Coordinates of N, CA and C and ligand atoms in Angstrom, one line a residue:
M671 N 244.5 19.0 121.0 CA 246.0 19.2 120.9 C 246.4 19.0 119.5
T672 N 247.2 19.9 118.9 CA 247.6 19.8 117.5 C 248.8 18.8 117.5
D673 N 249.2 18.3 116.3 CA 250.4 17.5 116.2 C 251.6 18.2 116.7
G674 N 251.6 19.5 116.4 CA 252.8 20.3 116.9 C 252.9 20.3 118.4
D675 N 251.7 20.5 119.0 CA 251.7 20.5 120.5 C 252.2 19.1 121.0
K676 N 251.7 18.0 120.3 CA 252.1 16.7 120.8 C 253.6 16.5 120.6
D677 N 254.1 17.0 119.5 CA 255.6 16.9 119.3 C 256.3 17.6 120.4
K678 N 255.8 18.8 120.7 CA 256.5 19.7 121.7 C 256.5 19.0 123.1
R679 N 255.3 18.4 123.4 CA 255.1 17.7 124.7 C 256.1 16.5 124.8
R680 N 256.2 15.8 123.6 CA 257.0 14.6 123.6 C 258.5 15.0 123.8
F681 N 258.9 16.1 123.2 CA 260.2 16.6 123.3 C 260.5 17.0 124.8
L682 N 259.5 17.8 125.3 CA 259.7 18.3 126.7 C 259.9 17.1 127.7
L683 N 259.0 16.1 127.5 CA 259.0 15.0 128.4 C 260.3 14.2 128.3
A684 N 260.8 14.1 127.0 CA 262.0 13.3 126.8 C 263.2 14.0 127.4
A685 N 263.1 15.4 127.4 CA 264.3 16.1 127.9 C 264.2 16.4 129.4
T686 N 263.2 16.0 130.0 CA 263.0 16.3 131.4 C 263.5 15.2 132.4
T687 N 264.1 15.7 133.4 CA 264.6 14.7 134.4 C 263.4 14.4 135.4
T688 N 263.8 13.8 136.5 CA 262.8 13.3 137.5 C 262.0 14.5 138.0
V689 N 260.8 14.2 138.4 CA 259.9 15.2 139.1 C 260.7 15.7 140.3
G690 N 260.8 17.0 140.3 CA 261.7 17.6 141.3 C 261.1 18.2 142.6
A691 N 259.8 17.9 142.8 CA 259.2 18.5 144.0 C 259.8 17.9 145.2
V692 N 260.2 18.8 146.1 CA 260.9 18.3 147.3 C 260.3 18.9 148.6
G693 N 259.3 19.7 148.5 CA 258.8 20.2 149.7 C 257.7 21.3 149.5
F694 N 256.8 21.4 150.4 CA 255.8 22.4 150.4 C 256.1 23.3 151.6
G695 N 255.3 24.4 151.6 CA 255.3 25.3 152.7 C 256.6 25.8 153.2
F696 N 257.0 25.4 154.4 CA 258.2 25.9 155.0 C 259.4 25.0 154.9
A697 N 259.2 24.0 154.0 CA 260.4 23.2 153.7 C 261.5 24.1 153.3
V698 N 262.7 23.8 153.8 CA 263.8 24.7 153.5 C 265.0 23.9 153.0
W699 N 266.0 24.6 152.5 CA 267.3 24.0 152.1 C 267.9 23.4 153.3
P700 N 268.6 22.2 153.3 CA 268.9 21.5 152.1 C 267.7 20.6 151.7
F701 N 267.7 20.1 150.5 CA 266.7 19.3 149.9 C 266.8 17.9 150.5
L702 N 265.7 17.2 150.3 CA 265.7 15.8 150.7 C 266.6 15.0 149.7
A703 N 267.7 14.4 150.2 CA 268.7 13.8 149.3 C 268.1 12.7 148.5
S704 N 267.1 12.0 149.0 CA 266.6 10.8 148.3 C 265.9 11.3 147.0
L705 N 265.4 12.5 147.0 CA 264.6 12.9 145.8 C 265.5 13.8 144.9
K706 N 266.7 13.9 145.2 CA 267.5 14.7 144.3 C 267.9 14.0 143.0
P707 N 267.9 14.7 141.9 CA 268.4 14.0 140.7 C 269.9 13.6 140.9
S708 N 270.4 12.7 140.1 CA 271.8 12.3 140.3 C 272.7 13.5 140.1
A709 N 273.9 13.4 140.7 CA 274.9 14.5 140.6 C 275.2 14.8 139.1
R710 N 275.3 13.7 138.3 CA 275.6 13.9 136.9 C 274.5 14.7 136.2
T711 N 273.2 14.3 136.6 CA 272.1 15.0 135.9 C 272.0 16.4 136.3
Q712 N 272.3 16.7 137.6 CA 272.3 18.1 138.1 C 273.4 18.9 137.4
A713 N 274.5 18.3 137.3 CA 275.6 19.0 136.6 C 275.3 19.4 135.2
A714 N 274.6 18.5 134.6 CA 274.2 18.7 133.2 C 273.1 19.8 133.1
G715 N 272.5 20.1 134.2 CA 271.5 21.1 134.2 C 270.2 20.7 133.5
A716 N 269.8 19.4 133.7 CA 268.6 18.9 133.1 C 267.4 19.6 133.6
P717 N 266.4 19.8 132.7 CA 265.1 20.4 133.2 C 264.5 19.5 134.2
V718 N 263.6 20.1 135.0 CA 262.9 19.4 136.1 C 261.4 19.6 135.9
E719 N 260.7 18.5 135.9 CA 259.3 18.5 135.7 C 258.6 18.5 137.1
V720 N 257.6 19.3 137.4 CA 257.0 19.4 138.7 C 255.5 19.4 138.6
D721 N 254.9 18.6 139.5 CA 253.4 18.6 139.6 C 253.0 19.7 140.6
I722 N 252.3 20.7 140.1 CA 251.8 21.8 140.9 C 250.4 21.7 141.2
G723 N 249.8 20.6 140.9 CA 248.3 20.4 141.1 C 247.8 20.5 142.5
K724 N 248.7 20.2 143.5 CA 248.2 20.2 144.9 C 248.6 21.5 145.6
L725 N 249.2 22.4 144.9 CA 249.5 23.7 145.5 C 248.3 24.5 145.9
E726 N 248.3 24.9 147.1 CA 247.1 25.7 147.6 C 247.5 27.2 147.6
D727 N 246.4 28.0 147.7 CA 246.7 29.5 147.8 C 247.7 29.8 148.8
G728 N 248.7 30.6 148.4 CA 249.7 31.1 149.3 C 250.8 30.1 149.7
Q729 N 250.7 28.9 149.1 CA 251.6 27.8 149.5 C 252.8 27.9 148.6
R730 N 254.0 27.5 149.1 CA 255.2 27.5 148.3 C 255.7 26.1 148.2
L731 N 256.1 25.8 146.9 CA 256.7 24.5 146.6 C 258.2 24.7 146.3
I732 N 259.1 23.9 146.8 CA 260.5 24.1 146.5 C 261.1 23.0 145.7
V733 N 261.7 23.2 144.6 CA 262.3 22.2 143.8 C 263.8 22.6 143.6
E734 N 264.5 21.6 143.1 CA 265.9 21.9 142.9 C 266.2 21.8 141.4
W735 N 266.9 22.8 140.9 CA 267.2 22.9 139.4 C 268.6 23.5 139.3
R736 N 269.5 22.7 138.7 CA 270.9 23.1 138.6 C 271.5 23.4 139.9
G737 N 271.2 22.7 140.9 CA 271.7 22.9 142.2 C 271.2 24.1 143.0
K738 N 270.2 24.7 142.4 CA 269.6 25.9 143.1 C 268.2 25.6 143.5
P739 N 267.7 26.3 144.6 CA 266.3 26.2 145.0 C 265.5 27.0 144.0
V740 N 264.4 26.4 143.5 CA 263.4 27.2 142.7 C 262.1 27.1 143.5
W741 N 261.6 28.3 143.7 CA 260.3 28.4 144.4 C 259.1 28.6 143.5
I742 N 258.1 27.8 143.7 CA 256.8 28.0 143.0 C 255.8 28.4 144.1
V743 N 255.2 29.6 143.9 CA 254.2 30.0 144.9 C 252.9 30.3 144.2
K744 N 251.8 29.7 144.7 CA 250.5 30.0 144.2 C 249.9 31.3 144.8
R745 N 249.7 32.3 144.0 CA 249.2 33.6 144.5 C 247.7 33.8 144.4
T746 N 247.2 34.5 145.3 CA 245.8 34.9 145.2 C 245.6 36.1 144.4
K747 N 244.3 36.4 144.1 CA 244.0 37.7 143.4 C 244.5 38.9 144.2
Q748 N 244.3 38.8 145.5 CA 244.7 39.9 146.4 C 246.2 40.1 146.4
M749 N 246.9 39.0 146.4 CA 248.4 39.2 146.3 C 248.8 39.8 145.0
L750 N 248.2 39.5 143.9 CA 248.5 40.1 142.7 C 248.1 41.6 142.6
A751 N 247.0 41.9 143.2 CA 246.6 43.3 143.3 C 247.5 44.2 144.1
D752 N 248.2 43.5 145.1 CA 249.1 44.3 146.0 C 250.3 44.8 145.2
F753 N 250.7 44.2 144.1 CA 251.9 44.7 143.4 C 251.8 46.2 143.0
E754 N 250.6 46.6 142.6 CA 250.4 47.9 142.1 C 250.5 48.9 143.3
T755 N 249.9 48.5 144.4 CA 250.0 49.4 145.6 C 251.4 49.5 146.2
L756 N 252.2 48.4 146.0 CA 253.5 48.4 146.5 C 254.5 49.1 145.6
A757 N 254.1 49.4 144.4 CA 255.0 49.9 143.4 C 255.9 51.0 143.8
P758 N 255.4 52.0 144.6 CA 256.3 53.1 145.0 C 257.5 52.6 145.9
K759 N 257.3 51.5 146.5 CA 258.4 51.0 147.4 C 259.3 50.1 146.7
L760 N 259.1 49.7 145.5 CA 259.9 48.7 144.8 C 260.9 49.3 143.9
R761 N 262.1 48.8 143.8 CA 263.2 49.4 143.1 C 263.1 49.2 141.6
D762 N 262.6 48.0 141.2 CA 262.6 47.7 139.7 C 261.3 47.1 139.3
I763 N 260.3 47.8 139.5 CA 258.9 47.3 139.2 C 258.8 46.8 137.8
K764 N 259.5 47.4 136.8 CA 259.4 47.0 135.4 C 260.4 45.9 135.1
S765 N 261.2 45.5 136.1 CA 262.2 44.5 135.9 C 263.2 44.8 134.8
D766 N 263.5 46.1 134.5 CA 264.4 46.4 133.5 C 265.8 46.0 133.9
E767 N 266.1 46.1 135.2 CA 267.5 45.8 135.6 C 267.7 44.3 136.1
S768 N 266.6 43.5 136.0 CA 266.6 42.2 136.6 C 266.6 41.1 135.5
I769 N 266.8 39.9 136.0 CA 267.0 38.8 135.1 C 265.7 37.9 135.1
Q770 N 265.1 37.8 133.9 CA 263.9 36.9 133.7 C 263.8 36.8 132.2
P771 N 263.1 35.7 131.8 CA 262.8 35.5 130.4 C 261.8 36.6 129.9
D772 N 261.8 36.9 128.6 CA 260.9 38.0 128.2 C 259.5 37.7 128.5
Y773 N 259.1 36.4 128.5 CA 257.7 36.1 128.8 C 257.3 36.3 130.3
A774 N 258.3 36.6 131.1 CA 258.0 36.9 132.5 C 258.4 38.3 132.9
K775 N 258.6 39.2 131.9 CA 258.9 40.6 132.1 C 257.6 41.4 132.1
N776 N 256.8 41.2 133.2 CA 255.5 41.8 133.3 C 255.3 42.1 134.8
I777 N 254.3 42.7 135.2 CA 254.1 43.1 136.6 C 254.1 41.9 137.5
N778 N 253.5 40.8 137.0 CA 253.5 39.6 137.9 C 254.8 38.8 137.8
R779 N 255.6 39.1 136.9 CA 256.9 38.3 136.6 C 256.6 36.8 136.5
S780 N 255.6 36.5 135.6 CA 255.2 35.1 135.5 C 254.5 34.9 134.1
I781 N 254.3 33.6 133.8 CA 253.5 33.3 132.6 C 252.1 33.3 133.0
K782 N 251.7 32.5 134.0 CA 250.4 32.5 134.6 C 250.4 33.4 135.8
P783 N 249.4 34.4 135.9 CA 249.5 35.3 137.0 C 249.5 34.6 138.4
E784 N 248.8 33.5 138.5 CA 248.7 32.9 139.9 C 250.0 32.2 140.3
Y785 N 250.9 31.9 139.4 CA 252.1 31.1 139.8 C 253.4 31.9 139.6
L786 N 254.0 32.1 140.8 CA 255.4 32.7 140.8 C 256.4 31.6 140.7
V787 N 257.4 31.7 139.8 CA 258.5 30.8 139.7 C 259.8 31.6 139.7
V788 N 260.5 31.4 140.8 CA 261.8 32.2 140.9 C 262.8 31.3 141.6
V789 N 264.1 31.7 141.3 CA 265.2 31.1 141.9 C 265.3 31.7 143.3
G790 N 265.3 30.9 144.3 CA 265.2 31.3 145.7 C 266.6 31.7 146.3
I791 N 267.3 32.5 145.6 CA 268.6 33.0 146.1 C 268.6 34.5 146.0
C792 N 269.0 35.1 147.1 CA 269.1 36.6 147.2 C 270.1 37.1 146.2
T793 N 269.7 38.2 145.5 CA 270.5 38.8 144.5 C 271.6 39.7 145.1
H794 N 271.7 39.7 146.4 CA 272.8 40.5 147.0 C 274.0 39.6 147.1
L795 N 274.1 38.7 148.0 CA 275.3 37.8 148.2 C 274.9 36.4 148.2
G796 N 273.7 36.0 147.8 CA 273.4 34.6 147.6 C 272.8 33.8 148.8
C797 N 272.4 34.5 149.8 CA 271.6 33.7 150.9 C 270.3 33.3 150.3
S798 N 269.6 32.4 151.0 CA 268.3 32.0 150.6 C 267.3 32.7 151.6
P799 N 266.5 33.6 151.0 CA 265.5 34.3 151.9 C 264.4 33.4 152.5
S800 N 263.8 33.9 153.5 CA 262.6 33.3 154.1 C 261.3 33.8 153.5
Y801 N 260.4 32.9 153.4 CA 259.0 33.2 153.0 C 258.3 33.7 154.2
V802 N 257.8 34.9 154.2 CA 257.1 35.4 155.3 C 255.7 35.9 154.8
K803 N 254.7 35.1 155.2 CA 253.3 35.5 154.9 C 252.7 36.6 155.8
T804 N 251.7 37.2 155.4 CA 251.1 38.2 156.3 C 250.5 37.5 157.5
T805 N 250.2 36.2 157.4 CA 249.6 35.5 158.5 C 250.6 35.0 159.5
D806 N 251.9 35.1 159.1 CA 253.0 34.6 160.0 C 253.2 35.6 161.1
T807 N 253.8 35.1 162.1 CA 254.2 36.0 163.2 C 255.5 36.7 162.6
H808 N 255.4 38.1 162.6 CA 256.6 38.8 162.1 C 256.5 40.2 162.7
D809 N 257.7 40.9 162.6 CA 257.7 42.3 163.0 C 258.1 43.2 161.8
L810 N 257.4 42.9 160.7 CA 257.7 43.7 159.5 C 256.7 44.8 159.3
G811 N 255.8 45.0 160.2 CA 254.9 46.1 160.1 C 253.5 45.7 159.6
E812 N 252.5 46.5 159.9 CA 251.2 46.1 159.4 C 251.0 46.2 157.9
S813 N 251.8 47.0 157.3 CA 251.7 47.1 155.8 C 252.4 46.0 155.1
W814 N 253.0 45.1 155.8 CA 253.7 44.0 155.1 C 252.7 43.1 154.3
K815 N 252.9 43.0 153.0 CA 251.9 42.3 152.2 C 252.3 40.8 151.9
G816 N 253.3 40.4 152.6 CA 253.8 39.0 152.3 C 254.9 39.1 151.3
G817 N 255.9 38.2 151.4 CA 257.0 38.1 150.5 C 258.1 37.4 151.1
F818 N 259.3 37.9 150.8 CA 260.5 37.2 151.1 C 261.5 38.1 151.8
F819 N 262.1 37.6 152.9 CA 263.0 38.4 153.7 C 264.3 37.7 153.8
C820 N 265.4 38.4 153.4 CA 266.7 37.8 153.5 C 267.4 38.3 154.8
P821 N 267.6 37.4 155.7 CA 268.1 37.9 157.0 C 269.6 38.2 157.0
C822 N 270.3 37.8 156.0 CA 271.8 38.0 156.0 C 272.1 39.5 156.1
H823 N 271.5 40.3 155.3 CA 271.8 41.8 155.3 C 270.5 42.6 155.2
G824 N 269.3 42.0 155.4 CA 268.1 42.7 155.5 C 267.5 43.1 154.1
S825 N 267.4 42.3 153.2 CA 266.7 42.6 151.9 C 265.3 42.0 151.9
F826 N 264.4 42.8 151.3 CA 263.0 42.4 151.2 C 262.6 42.2 149.7
F827 N 261.7 41.3 149.4 CA 261.2 41.1 148.1 C 259.7 40.8 148.2
D828 N 258.9 41.3 147.3 CA 257.5 41.0 147.3 C 257.2 39.6 146.7
L829 N 255.9 39.3 146.6 CA 255.5 38.0 146.1 C 255.6 37.8 144.6
A830 N 256.3 38.8 143.9 CA 256.7 38.6 142.5 C 258.2 38.6 142.5
G831 N 258.8 38.6 143.6 CA 260.3 38.7 143.7 C 260.8 40.1 143.4
H832 N 260.0 41.1 143.4 CA 260.5 42.5 143.2 C 261.2 42.9 144.5
V833 N 262.4 43.4 144.3 CA 263.2 43.9 145.4 C 262.7 45.3 145.9
Y834 N 262.6 45.5 147.2 CA 262.2 46.8 147.8 C 263.4 47.8 147.6
S835 N 263.0 49.0 147.5 CA 264.1 50.1 147.5 C 264.8 50.2 148.8
G836 N 266.0 50.6 148.8 CA 266.8 50.9 150.0 C 267.3 49.7 150.7
V837 N 267.3 48.5 150.1 CA 267.9 47.3 150.7 C 269.2 46.9 149.9
P838 N 270.0 46.1 150.5 CA 271.3 45.7 149.8 C 271.1 45.0 148.5
A839 N 270.1 44.2 148.4 CA 269.9 43.4 147.1 C 269.7 44.4 145.9
P840 N 270.4 44.3 144.9 CA 270.3 45.3 143.8 C 269.2 45.0 142.8
T841 N 268.8 43.8 142.7 CA 267.8 43.4 141.6 C 266.8 42.5 142.1
N842 N 265.7 42.3 141.3 CA 264.7 41.3 141.7 C 265.2 39.9 141.7
L843 N 264.5 39.0 142.3 CA 264.9 37.6 142.2 C 264.8 37.1 140.8
V844 N 265.7 36.2 140.5 CA 265.8 35.7 139.1 C 264.6 34.7 138.7
V845 N 264.0 34.9 137.6 CA 263.0 34.0 137.1 C 263.7 33.1 136.1
P846 N 263.7 31.7 136.4 CA 264.3 30.8 135.5 C 263.4 30.5 134.2
P847 N 264.0 30.0 133.1 CA 263.2 29.6 132.0 C 262.3 28.5 132.5
H848 N 261.0 28.5 132.1 CA 260.1 27.4 132.5 C 258.9 27.4 131.5
T849 N 258.2 26.3 131.5 CA 257.1 26.2 130.6 C 256.0 25.3 131.2
Y850 N 254.8 25.3 130.7 CA 253.7 24.5 131.3 C 253.4 23.4 130.3
L851 N 253.4 22.2 130.8 CA 252.9 21.0 130.0 C 251.4 20.9 130.0
S852 N 250.9 21.4 131.2 CA 249.4 21.3 131.3 C 249.1 22.3 132.5
D853 N 247.8 22.3 132.9 CA 247.5 23.2 134.0 C 248.2 22.8 135.3
T854 N 248.6 21.6 135.4 CA 249.1 21.1 136.7 C 250.6 20.6 136.6
R855 N 251.2 20.7 135.4 CA 252.6 20.3 135.3 C 253.4 21.4 134.6
I856 N 254.6 21.6 135.2 CA 255.5 22.7 134.8 C 256.9 22.1 134.6
V857 N 257.6 22.6 133.7 CA 259.0 22.2 133.6 C 259.9 23.4 133.8
I858 N 260.8 23.2 134.7 CA 261.8 24.3 135.0 C 263.0 24.0 134.1
G859 N 263.5 25.0 133.4 CA 264.7 24.9 132.6 C 264.5 24.7 131.2
I860 N 263.3 24.9 130.7 CA 263.0 24.9 129.2 C 262.3 26.1 128.8
D861 N 262.7 26.7 127.7 CA 262.0 27.9 127.2 C 260.8 27.4 126.5
P862 N 259.6 28.0 126.7 CA 258.4 27.6 126.1 C 258.3 27.8 124.6
Q863 N 258.9 28.8 124.1 CA 258.9 29.0 122.7 C 259.8 28.1 121.9
S864 N 261.1 28.1 122.2 CA 262.0 27.4 121.5 C 262.3 26.0 121.9
G865 N 261.9 25.7 123.2 CA 262.2 24.4 123.7 C 263.7 24.3 124.1
A866 N 264.4 25.4 124.0 CA 265.8 25.3 124.4 C 266.0 25.1 125.9
V867 N 267.0 24.3 126.2 CA 267.3 24.0 127.6 C 268.3 25.0 128.2
Ligands
FES1359 S1 272.6 38.1 150.9 FE1 270.6 38.7 151.0 S2 270.7 40.7 151.9 FE2 272.8 40.1 151.6

């Protein structure tokens, strides 16, 4: 690690609030109150450091950042390969109309292909969609590749947060600024290049 890297890590750690992991798998809103940052910290929008070392393939971790749920999903190679085949069904495959940092404006909508990091709020009217795996019991058809379903008005998103065509949600799920401290630690709310919060 260079001196520059060490300085960056020191800065990121100093600026980071409590580890924000609040649940795996099907844990849903609301969050566990005992693990929430203080109201003052939340209001200030402090970054949240998360340990992703125990995430398993297909598993979702939910953390809170700025009062919003942020989902971190570990994707398999097959899940990543599915984005290309799903492309004709997706409204904004290039994410031109959607909100994400430049470093996540790619087919996987992520820094590291295996990890999706998105704000878990539907881009239609703000409901929190459900995570529906292919292995879950569902009536979304045999071609369902896994992703997120918003029951409020019936919007679908794939495992990169790409919105399907023909549903009420207008854009892909939002990717928040985030950066990696190491292979197993991530910070939500900090830009990796500038360190800006
Ligand atoms: S809020 Fe999600 S479809 Fe309307």
